[in-house]
Short mmCIF file of N, CA, C and O in Angstrom, two decimals:
data_model
loop_
_atom_site.label_atom_id
_atom_site.label_comp_id
_atom_site.label_asym_id
_atom_site.label_seq_id
_atom_site.Cartn_x
_atom_site.Cartn_y
_atom_site.Cartn_z
N MET T 11 -52.89 7.43 -0.17
CA MET T 11 -53.36 6.99 1.05
C MET T 11 -51.99 6.47 1.94
O MET T 11 -51.07 5.66 1.34
N SER T 12 -51.71 7.01 3.11
CA SER T 12 -50.49 6.71 3.64
C SER T 12 -50.79 5.55 4.58
O SER T 12 -51.54 5.32 5.17
N SER T 13 -49.45 4.94 4.70
CA SER T 13 -49.41 3.60 5.78
C SER T 13 -49.04 4.09 7.25
O SER T 13 -48.77 3.01 7.96
N ILE T 14 -48.75 5.22 7.45
CA ILE T 14 -48.14 5.86 8.45
C ILE T 14 -49.09 5.46 9.91
O ILE T 14 -48.54 4.87 10.89
N PRO T 15 -50.35 5.73 9.73
CA PRO T 15 -51.29 5.20 10.69
C PRO T 15 -51.56 4.02 11.02
O PRO T 15 -51.50 3.37 12.30
N LEU T 16 -51.27 3.13 9.86
CA LEU T 16 -51.26 1.68 10.19
C LEU T 16 -50.17 1.10 10.95
O LEU T 16 -50.13 0.43 11.84
N LEU T 17 -49.00 1.71 10.52
CA LEU T 17 -47.75 1.39 11.24
C LEU T 17 -47.73 1.72 12.74
O LEU T 17 -47.10 0.92 13.61
N GLY T 18 -48.23 2.92 12.79
CA GLY T 18 -48.56 3.47 14.30
C GLY T 18 -49.16 2.42 15.04
O GLY T 18 -48.96 2.35 16.20
N GLY T 19 -50.56 2.26 14.64
CA GLY T 19 -51.32 1.27 15.45
C GLY T 19 -50.69 0.13 15.77
O GLY T 19 -50.75 -0.41 16.65
N LEU T 20 -49.99 -0.50 14.61
CA LEU T 20 -49.44 -2.06 14.78
C LEU T 20 -48.25 -1.71 15.83
O LEU T 20 -48.00 -2.50 16.51
N SER T 21 -47.47 -0.53 15.66
CA SER T 21 -46.42 -0.40 16.73
C SER T 21 -47.10 -0.35 18.16
O SER T 21 -46.49 -0.87 19.05
N ALA T 22 -48.03 0.30 18.49
CA ALA T 22 -48.47 0.47 19.67
C ALA T 22 -49.20 -0.90 20.29
O ALA T 22 -49.05 -1.25 21.46
N ILE T 23 -49.77 -1.50 19.26
CA ILE T 23 -50.36 -3.12 19.77
C ILE T 23 -49.03 -4.03 20.14
O ILE T 23 -49.12 -4.69 21.05
N ALA T 24 -47.90 -3.81 19.31
CA ALA T 24 -46.75 -4.60 19.60
C ALA T 24 -46.32 -4.25 20.99
O ALA T 24 -45.74 -5.02 21.71
N ALA T 25 -46.14 -2.92 21.44
CA ALA T 25 -45.76 -2.25 22.29
C ALA T 25 -46.29 -2.88 23.55
O ALA T 25 -45.78 -3.41 24.70
N ALA T 26 -47.77 -2.85 23.61
CA ALA T 26 -48.73 -3.36 24.64
C ALA T 26 -48.61 -4.63 24.97
O ALA T 26 -48.61 -5.00 26.15
N ALA T 27 -48.53 -5.35 23.92
CA ALA T 27 -48.41 -7.08 24.13
C ALA T 27 -46.84 -7.23 24.72
O ALA T 27 -46.66 -8.04 25.54
N ALA T 28 -45.77 -6.43 24.45
CA ALA T 28 -44.51 -6.70 24.85
C ALA T 28 -44.60 -6.36 26.38
O ALA T 28 -43.95 -7.29 27.07
N LEU T 29 -45.11 -5.16 26.82
CA LEU T 29 -45.18 -4.75 28.12
C LEU T 29 -46.07 -5.63 29.02
O LEU T 29 -45.88 -6.13 30.16
N SER T 30 -47.15 -6.28 28.28
CA SER T 30 -47.94 -7.18 29.08
C SER T 30 -47.15 -8.58 29.42
O SER T 30 -47.30 -9.28 30.46
N LEU T 31 -46.32 -9.02 28.33
CA LEU T 31 -45.54 -10.20 28.36
C LEU T 31 -44.44 -9.77 29.48
O LEU T 31 -44.03 -10.92 30.32
N MET T 32 -43.81 -8.86 29.61
CA MET T 32 -43.09 -8.30 30.57
C MET T 32 -43.50 -8.34 32.07
O MET T 32 -42.90 -8.85 33.01
N ALA T 33 -44.89 -7.89 32.41
CA ALA T 33 -45.49 -7.93 33.50
C ALA T 33 -45.76 -9.33 34.04
O ALA T 33 -45.59 -9.53 35.23
N THR T 34 -46.28 -10.29 33.12
CA THR T 34 -46.53 -11.57 33.23
C THR T 34 -45.19 -12.28 33.82
O THR T 34 -45.28 -12.79 34.66
N THR T 35 -44.07 -12.09 33.06
CA THR T 35 -42.87 -12.37 33.48
C THR T 35 -42.36 -12.18 34.96
O THR T 35 -41.96 -12.87 35.77
N GLU T 36 -42.95 -10.78 35.39
CA GLU T 36 -42.37 -10.33 36.65
C GLU T 36 -43.30 -11.21 37.60
O GLU T 36 -42.53 -11.36 38.56
N LEU T 37 -44.35 -11.29 37.29
CA LEU T 37 -45.35 -12.07 38.23
C LEU T 37 -44.85 -13.58 38.54
O LEU T 37 -44.79 -13.86 39.54
N GLN T 38 -44.40 -14.23 37.42
CA GLN T 38 -43.73 -15.31 37.54
C GLN T 38 -42.63 -15.46 38.56
O GLN T 38 -41.90 -16.20 39.33
N PHE T 39 -41.53 -14.27 38.27
CA PHE T 39 -40.35 -14.10 39.12
C PHE T 39 -40.72 -13.85 40.61
O PHE T 39 -40.33 -14.26 41.54
N GLN T 40 -41.95 -13.12 40.97
CA GLN T 40 -42.44 -13.00 42.33
C GLN T 40 -42.82 -14.26 42.93
O GLN T 40 -42.40 -14.43 44.05
N ASP T 41 -43.47 -14.94 41.90
CA ASP T 41 -43.97 -16.40 42.42
C ASP T 41 -42.72 -17.45 42.86
O ASP T 41 -42.83 -18.04 43.79
N ARG T 42 -41.78 -17.43 42.10
CA ARG T 42 -40.74 -18.19 42.53
C ARG T 42 -39.83 -17.74 43.60
O ARG T 42 -39.46 -18.70 44.21
N ALA T 43 -39.61 -16.57 43.72
CA ALA T 43 -39.05 -15.86 44.96
C ALA T 43 -39.76 -16.41 46.09
O ALA T 43 -39.12 -16.71 47.06
N LEU T 44 -40.98 -16.25 45.99
CA LEU T 44 -42.12 -16.44 47.27
C LEU T 44 -41.92 -17.97 47.37
O LEU T 44 -41.85 -18.44 48.64
N LYS T 45 -41.78 -18.85 46.61
CA LYS T 45 -41.65 -20.40 46.69
C LYS T 45 -40.25 -20.70 47.55
O LYS T 45 -40.11 -21.36 48.32
N ASP T 46 -39.51 -20.13 46.78
CA ASP T 46 -38.06 -20.34 47.42
C ASP T 46 -38.20 -19.87 49.00
O ASP T 46 -37.29 -20.44 49.84
N GLN T 47 -38.70 -18.75 49.15
CA GLN T 47 -38.66 -18.18 50.78
C GLN T 47 -39.52 -19.14 51.49
O GLN T 47 -39.28 -19.48 52.68
N ALA T 48 -40.61 -19.62 51.03
CA ALA T 48 -41.50 -20.64 51.84
C ALA T 48 -40.65 -21.85 52.10
O ALA T 48 -40.72 -22.50 52.95
N GLU T 49 -39.84 -22.46 51.07
CA GLU T 49 -39.11 -23.63 51.22
C GLU T 49 -38.05 -23.29 52.35
O GLU T 49 -37.59 -24.28 53.09
N LEU T 50 -37.36 -22.37 52.22
CA LEU T 50 -36.28 -22.12 52.93
C LEU T 50 -36.92 -21.78 54.52
O LEU T 50 -36.36 -22.46 55.60
N LEU T 51 -38.08 -21.10 54.76
CA LEU T 51 -38.62 -21.21 56.05
C LEU T 51 -39.05 -22.45 56.64
O LEU T 51 -38.98 -22.72 57.67
N ALA T 52 -39.66 -23.24 55.50
CA ALA T 52 -39.99 -24.43 56.20
C ALA T 52 -38.78 -25.49 56.84
O ALA T 52 -39.06 -25.97 57.72
N LEU T 53 -37.80 -25.36 55.78
CA LEU T 53 -36.41 -26.24 56.21
C LEU T 53 -35.99 -25.62 57.55
O LEU T 53 -35.63 -26.34 58.66
N ALA T 54 -36.09 -24.24 57.67
CA ALA T 54 -35.53 -23.66 58.98
C ALA T 54 -36.45 -23.89 59.98
O ALA T 54 -35.93 -24.16 61.51
N VAL T 55 -37.49 -24.00 59.93
CA VAL T 55 -38.39 -24.37 61.17
C VAL T 55 -38.40 -25.74 61.59
O VAL T 55 -38.25 -25.95 62.77
N VAL T 56 -38.18 -26.77 60.76
CA VAL T 56 -38.05 -28.07 61.07
C VAL T 56 -36.70 -28.04 61.75
O VAL T 56 -36.62 -28.66 62.79
N GLN T 57 -35.55 -27.48 61.16
CA GLN T 57 -34.26 -27.52 61.86
C GLN T 57 -34.40 -26.87 63.46
O GLN T 57 -33.71 -27.53 64.23
N ASP T 58 -35.06 -25.88 63.31
CA ASP T 58 -35.18 -24.99 64.73
C ASP T 58 -36.13 -26.08 65.76
O ASP T 58 -35.64 -26.07 66.93
N LEU T 59 -37.05 -26.60 65.15
CA LEU T 59 -37.87 -27.63 66.34
C LEU T 59 -37.01 -28.66 66.56
O LEU T 59 -37.21 -29.24 67.63
N THR T 60 -36.26 -29.10 65.77
CA THR T 60 -35.34 -30.55 66.43
C THR T 60 -34.18 -30.09 67.02
O THR T 60 -33.59 -30.75 67.96
N THR T 61 -33.58 -28.89 67.02
CA THR T 61 -32.46 -28.45 67.77
C THR T 61 -32.92 -27.50 69.17
O THR T 61 -32.01 -27.46 69.88
N THR T 62 -34.15 -27.35 69.10
CA THR T 62 -34.62 -26.79 70.45
C THR T 62 -34.71 -27.84 71.42
O THR T 62 -35.44 -28.64 71.33
N PRO T 63 -33.96 -27.41 72.69
CA PRO T 63 -33.96 -28.39 73.69
C PRO T 63 -35.10 -28.75 74.53
O PRO T 63 -35.43 -29.74 74.94
N THR T 64 -36.12 -27.66 74.49
CA THR T 64 -37.39 -27.88 75.29
C THR T 64 -38.24 -28.71 74.46
O THR T 64 -39.18 -29.14 74.82
N MET T 65 -38.22 -28.62 73.09
CA MET T 65 -39.13 -29.65 72.08
C MET T 65 -38.69 -30.88 72.08
O MET T 65 -39.57 -31.72 72.02
N GLY T 66 -37.57 -31.22 72.52
CA GLY T 66 -37.02 -32.74 72.40
C GLY T 66 -37.29 -33.30 70.95
O GLY T 66 -37.43 -34.53 70.87
N GLY T 67 -37.12 -32.34 69.85
CA GLY T 67 -37.12 -33.11 68.56
C GLY T 67 -38.65 -32.99 68.20
O GLY T 67 -39.33 -32.77 68.75
N LEU T 68 -38.66 -33.60 66.96
CA LEU T 68 -40.07 -33.69 66.39
C LEU T 68 -41.03 -35.09 66.85
O LEU T 68 -41.88 -35.11 66.52
N ALA T 69 -40.45 -35.83 67.79
CA ALA T 69 -41.01 -36.93 68.15
C ALA T 69 -42.40 -36.19 69.15
O ALA T 69 -43.18 -37.02 69.23
N THR T 70 -42.05 -35.15 69.75
CA THR T 70 -43.19 -34.70 70.72
C THR T 70 -44.27 -34.10 69.82
O THR T 70 -44.10 -33.73 68.84
N GLN T 71 -45.27 -34.06 70.64
CA GLN T 71 -46.45 -33.41 69.94
C GLN T 71 -46.12 -31.74 69.45
O GLN T 71 -45.95 -31.07 70.61
N MET T 72 -46.33 -31.29 68.49
CA MET T 72 -46.17 -29.82 68.21
C MET T 72 -47.18 -29.03 68.28
O MET T 72 -48.50 -29.50 67.75
N THR T 73 -47.38 -28.03 69.24
CA THR T 73 -48.39 -27.20 69.53
C THR T 73 -48.32 -26.01 68.36
O THR T 73 -47.28 -25.71 67.74
N GLN T 74 -49.35 -25.36 68.12
CA GLN T 74 -49.38 -24.35 67.10
C GLN T 74 -48.41 -23.00 67.80
O GLN T 74 -47.99 -22.31 66.99
N GLN T 75 -48.51 -22.91 69.10
CA GLN T 75 -47.69 -21.80 69.62
C GLN T 75 -46.27 -22.23 69.44
O GLN T 75 -45.34 -21.27 69.21
N SER T 76 -45.81 -23.30 69.54
CA SER T 76 -44.52 -23.60 69.33
C SER T 76 -44.25 -23.48 67.76
O SER T 76 -42.84 -23.33 67.58
N LEU T 77 -44.89 -23.87 66.72
CA LEU T 77 -44.82 -23.92 65.55
C LEU T 77 -44.63 -22.23 65.23
O LEU T 77 -43.68 -21.90 64.36
N ASP T 78 -45.48 -21.48 65.89
CA ASP T 78 -45.26 -20.08 65.47
C ASP T 78 -44.22 -19.41 66.09
O ASP T 78 -43.39 -18.35 65.39
N GLU T 79 -43.65 -19.66 67.26
CA GLU T 79 -42.38 -19.34 67.86
C GLU T 79 -41.25 -19.59 66.94
O GLU T 79 -40.22 -18.71 66.70
N SER T 80 -41.27 -20.81 66.46
CA SER T 80 -40.20 -21.37 65.58
C SER T 80 -40.15 -20.63 64.45
O SER T 80 -39.04 -20.28 63.62
N LEU T 81 -41.31 -20.33 63.77
CA LEU T 81 -41.26 -19.59 62.64
C LEU T 81 -40.70 -18.16 62.73
O LEU T 81 -40.08 -17.69 61.77
N VAL T 82 -41.05 -17.49 63.99
CA VAL T 82 -40.53 -16.17 64.29
C VAL T 82 -39.10 -16.18 64.32
O VAL T 82 -38.23 -15.33 63.81
N ARG T 83 -38.42 -17.25 65.13
CA ARG T 83 -37.02 -17.53 65.42
C ARG T 83 -36.27 -17.74 63.94
O ARG T 83 -35.35 -17.11 63.87
N SER T 84 -36.85 -18.60 63.31
CA SER T 84 -36.26 -18.95 62.03
C SER T 84 -36.18 -17.74 61.05
O SER T 84 -35.25 -17.70 60.32
N SER T 85 -37.36 -16.90 61.02
CA SER T 85 -37.45 -15.77 60.01
C SER T 85 -36.41 -14.85 60.28
O SER T 85 -35.94 -14.19 59.52
N SER T 86 -36.16 -14.58 61.98
CA SER T 86 -35.26 -13.47 62.07
C SER T 86 -33.87 -14.01 62.11
O SER T 86 -33.02 -13.42 61.80
N ALA T 87 -33.63 -15.40 62.21
CA ALA T 87 -32.24 -15.81 61.98
C ALA T 87 -31.64 -15.84 60.64
O ALA T 87 -30.76 -15.63 60.26
N LEU T 88 -32.82 -15.83 59.62
CA LEU T 88 -32.51 -16.01 58.11
C LEU T 88 -32.50 -14.50 57.72
O LEU T 88 -32.01 -14.48 56.43
N GLY T 89 -33.16 -13.79 58.50
CA GLY T 89 -33.25 -12.36 57.81
C GLY T 89 -34.42 -12.15 56.94
O GLY T 89 -34.34 -11.27 56.05
N ALA T 90 -35.27 -12.97 56.83
CA ALA T 90 -36.47 -13.05 56.17
C ALA T 90 -37.57 -12.12 56.47
O ALA T 90 -37.82 -12.11 57.73
N ALA T 91 -37.90 -11.05 55.91
CA ALA T 91 -38.65 -10.18 56.26
C ALA T 91 -40.44 -10.60 56.28
O ALA T 91 -40.74 -11.09 54.98
N LEU T 92 -41.07 -10.77 57.22
CA LEU T 92 -42.42 -11.38 57.26
C LEU T 92 -43.27 -10.26 57.31
O LEU T 92 -44.56 -10.55 57.24
N THR T 93 -42.65 -9.13 57.27
CA THR T 93 -43.75 -7.98 57.43
C THR T 93 -44.40 -7.69 56.16
O THR T 93 -45.31 -7.04 56.36
N ASP T 94 -43.51 -7.80 55.00
CA ASP T 94 -44.49 -7.43 53.85
C ASP T 94 -45.41 -8.58 53.29
O ASP T 94 -46.08 -8.50 52.07
N LEU T 95 -45.57 -9.55 53.99
CA LEU T 95 -46.42 -10.74 53.61
C LEU T 95 -47.81 -10.43 54.21
O LEU T 95 -48.15 -9.93 55.23
N SER T 96 -48.83 -10.75 53.32
CA SER T 96 -50.12 -10.55 53.69
C SER T 96 -50.71 -11.69 54.40
O SER T 96 -51.80 -11.85 55.30
N PHE T 97 -50.20 -12.79 54.32
CA PHE T 97 -50.64 -14.13 55.11
C PHE T 97 -49.52 -15.02 55.26
O PHE T 97 -48.77 -15.28 54.41
N VAL T 98 -49.38 -15.35 56.58
CA VAL T 98 -48.37 -16.37 56.99
C VAL T 98 -48.86 -17.50 57.74
O VAL T 98 -49.61 -16.94 58.79
N GLU T 99 -48.70 -18.65 57.46
CA GLU T 99 -49.32 -19.79 58.29
C GLU T 99 -48.30 -20.90 58.49
O GLU T 99 -47.70 -21.28 57.23
N VAL T 100 -47.95 -21.56 59.47
CA VAL T 100 -47.28 -22.70 59.59
C VAL T 100 -48.01 -23.76 60.35
O VAL T 100 -48.74 -23.45 61.24
N THR T 101 -48.16 -24.94 59.87
CA THR T 101 -49.02 -25.94 60.56
C THR T 101 -48.30 -27.40 60.28
O THR T 101 -47.06 -27.47 59.61
N ALA T 102 -48.41 -28.49 61.27
CA ALA T 102 -47.91 -29.60 61.08
C ALA T 102 -49.53 -30.59 61.28
O ALA T 102 -49.76 -30.95 62.63
N ALA T 103 -49.89 -30.81 60.52
CA ALA T 103 -51.25 -31.57 60.41
C ALA T 103 -50.93 -32.92 61.11
O ALA T 103 -51.68 -33.52 61.69
N ASP T 104 -49.84 -33.66 60.43
CA ASP T 104 -49.47 -34.95 61.01
C ASP T 104 -48.51 -35.06 62.20
O ASP T 104 -48.16 -36.31 62.55
N GLY T 105 -48.08 -34.40 62.70
CA GLY T 105 -47.18 -34.25 63.67
C GLY T 105 -45.66 -34.16 63.39
O GLY T 105 -44.85 -34.07 64.09
N SER T 106 -45.29 -34.51 62.04
CA SER T 106 -44.14 -34.54 61.35
C SER T 106 -43.60 -33.76 60.27
O SER T 106 -42.45 -33.73 60.26
N THR T 107 -44.52 -33.27 59.73
CA THR T 107 -44.20 -32.46 58.33
C THR T 107 -44.65 -31.17 58.57
O THR T 107 -46.05 -30.79 58.94
N VAL T 108 -43.90 -30.34 58.51
CA VAL T 108 -44.16 -28.76 58.72
C VAL T 108 -44.57 -28.22 57.30
O VAL T 108 -43.95 -28.51 56.58
N GLU T 109 -45.73 -27.46 57.33
CA GLU T 109 -46.17 -26.95 56.09
C GLU T 109 -46.20 -25.39 56.39
O GLU T 109 -46.77 -24.94 57.22
N VAL T 110 -45.46 -24.67 55.52
CA VAL T 110 -45.53 -23.23 55.38
C VAL T 110 -46.32 -22.60 54.37
O VAL T 110 -46.10 -23.07 53.36
N ARG T 111 -47.18 -21.79 54.47
CA ARG T 111 -47.84 -21.06 53.57
C ARG T 111 -47.70 -19.73 53.70
O ARG T 111 -47.86 -18.72 54.64
N LEU T 112 -47.32 -19.00 52.49
CA LEU T 112 -47.14 -17.57 52.45
C LEU T 112 -47.82 -16.82 51.27
O LEU T 112 -47.91 -17.46 50.36
N CYS T 113 -48.43 -15.71 51.57
CA CYS T 113 -48.81 -14.83 50.36
C CYS T 113 -48.48 -13.47 50.43
O CYS T 113 -48.17 -12.80 51.40
N ARG T 114 -48.32 -13.02 49.41
CA ARG T 114 -47.74 -11.45 49.36
C ARG T 114 -48.67 -10.87 48.32
O ARG T 114 -48.86 -11.31 47.33
N GLN T 115 -48.88 -9.46 48.49
CA GLN T 115 -49.88 -8.55 47.59
C GLN T 115 -48.72 -8.64 46.29
O GLN T 115 -47.64 -8.19 46.45
N ALA T 116 -49.40 -9.05 45.13
CA ALA T 116 -48.53 -8.95 43.68
C ALA T 116 -47.99 -7.27 43.53
O ALA T 116 -48.97 -6.36 43.73
N LYS T 117 -47.11 -7.06 43.12
CA LYS T 117 -46.54 -6.07 42.83
C LYS T 117 -46.48 -5.49 41.31
O LYS T 117 -45.77 -6.18 40.35
N LEU T 118 -47.74 -5.11 40.87
CA LEU T 118 -47.62 -4.80 39.37
C LEU T 118 -47.21 -3.44 38.87
O LEU T 118 -47.61 -2.34 39.72
N TRP T 119 -46.39 -3.49 38.11
CA TRP T 119 -45.81 -2.06 37.75
C TRP T 119 -46.41 -1.25 36.72
O TRP T 119 -47.31 -2.07 36.10
N SER T 120 -46.32 -0.35 36.38
CA SER T 120 -47.12 0.92 35.96
C SER T 120 -47.96 0.51 34.48
O SER T 120 -47.88 1.32 33.41
N LEU T 121 -48.39 -0.64 34.30
CA LEU T 121 -49.18 -1.03 33.47
C LEU T 121 -50.71 -1.16 33.96
O LEU T 121 -51.20 -2.00 34.56
N TYR T 122 -51.50 0.00 33.69
CA TYR T 122 -52.97 0.28 34.36
C TYR T 122 -53.81 -0.67 33.80
O TYR T 122 -54.80 -0.90 34.71
N TRP T 123 -53.71 -1.26 32.73
CA TRP T 123 -54.71 -2.09 32.23
C TRP T 123 -54.65 -3.54 32.84
O TRP T 123 -55.48 -4.31 32.84
N LEU T 124 -53.38 -3.96 33.45
CA LEU T 124 -53.22 -5.13 33.99
C LEU T 124 -53.71 -5.06 35.30
O LEU T 124 -54.27 -5.66 36.25
N GLY T 125 -53.41 -3.73 36.09
CA GLY T 125 -53.76 -3.63 37.54
C GLY T 125 -55.12 -3.33 37.79
O GLY T 125 -55.76 -3.79 38.61
N ASN T 126 -55.96 -3.10 36.48
CA ASN T 126 -57.32 -2.73 36.66
C ASN T 126 -58.18 -4.05 36.64
O ASN T 126 -59.28 -4.18 37.08
N VAL T 127 -57.50 -5.33 36.20
CA VAL T 127 -58.28 -6.34 35.78
C VAL T 127 -58.39 -7.15 36.99
O VAL T 127 -59.58 -7.23 37.55
N GLN T 128 -57.50 -7.19 38.04
CA GLN T 128 -57.40 -7.65 39.22
C GLN T 128 -56.65 -6.88 40.11
O GLN T 128 -55.57 -7.17 40.32
N PRO T 129 -57.22 -5.72 40.85
CA PRO T 129 -56.37 -4.95 41.68
C PRO T 129 -55.75 -5.67 42.82
O PRO T 129 -54.76 -5.24 43.52
N ASN T 130 -56.58 -6.56 43.40
CA ASN T 130 -56.02 -7.24 44.64
C ASN T 130 -55.38 -8.69 44.39
O ASN T 130 -55.76 -9.68 44.94
N GLN T 131 -54.46 -8.72 43.41
CA GLN T 131 -53.87 -10.19 43.13
C GLN T 131 -52.89 -10.34 44.17
O GLN T 131 -52.17 -9.20 44.72
N ALA T 132 -52.75 -11.55 44.51
CA ALA T 132 -51.86 -12.08 45.52
C ALA T 132 -50.93 -12.96 45.01
O ALA T 132 -51.68 -13.94 44.01
N VAL T 133 -49.62 -13.20 45.50
CA VAL T 133 -48.90 -14.41 44.91
C VAL T 133 -48.77 -15.15 46.06
O VAL T 133 -48.35 -14.55 47.15
N CYS T 134 -48.97 -16.53 45.94
CA CYS T 134 -49.16 -17.30 47.25
C CYS T 134 -48.06 -18.62 46.96
O CYS T 134 -47.84 -18.99 45.93
N ALA T 135 -47.54 -19.13 47.95
CA ALA T 135 -46.61 -20.31 47.71
C ALA T 135 -46.72 -21.25 49.20
O ALA T 135 -47.19 -20.85 50.18
N ARG T 136 -46.65 -22.41 48.70
CA ARG T 136 -46.75 -23.36 50.06
C ARG T 136 -45.40 -24.41 49.96
O ARG T 136 -45.18 -24.66 48.98
N ALA T 137 -44.86 -24.88 51.04
CA ALA T 137 -43.78 -25.53 50.98
C ALA T 137 -44.02 -26.53 52.37
O ALA T 137 -44.42 -25.97 53.44
N ARG T 138 -43.45 -27.81 52.15
CA ARG T 138 -43.42 -28.79 53.19
C ARG T 138 -42.13 -29.12 53.54
O ARG T 138 -41.29 -29.27 52.34
N ALA T 139 -41.68 -29.36 54.85
CA ALA T 139 -40.44 -30.15 55.17
C ALA T 139 -40.72 -30.98 56.23
O ALA T 139 -41.54 -30.92 57.05
N ARG T 140 -39.86 -32.10 56.34
CA ARG T 140 -39.80 -33.04 57.21
C ARG T 140 -38.39 -33.33 57.57
O ARG T 140 -37.64 -33.55 56.70
N GLN T 141 -38.10 -33.73 58.84
CA GLN T 141 -36.92 -34.36 59.24
C GLN T 141 -36.83 -35.87 58.78
O GLN T 141 -37.52 -36.51 59.22
N ILE T 142 -35.52 -36.04 58.24
CA ILE T 142 -35.39 -37.70 57.88
C ILE T 142 -34.29 -38.10 58.48
O ILE T 142 -33.50 -37.56 59.20
#
């Protein structure tokens, strides 16, 4: 009896496990990159709100419209593309802390068994910033 089929099966299982691990690592990289983008945008929005002459700093009441305008100005100034994001929200619940939430469709690469488990996976991030 030959051990070639056994070695072939074990090699296939090892290759599938390695590819699954690589895909999981890629999702973690996408998550970290989105978190960095959210933190950068939150800081840029706070800076834009404090330097905009019409706002008068963060001491005045921030409206949702001013937050959205500041997000657009900040993202264009940073060169951050908001077009590939599936969800973008900027809020200031307490009037001084700006919170940015971003979601992006996860990009699963050519592993069909991972893509079929949850085809609508999203990578989301939230960041807060406040002027001190």
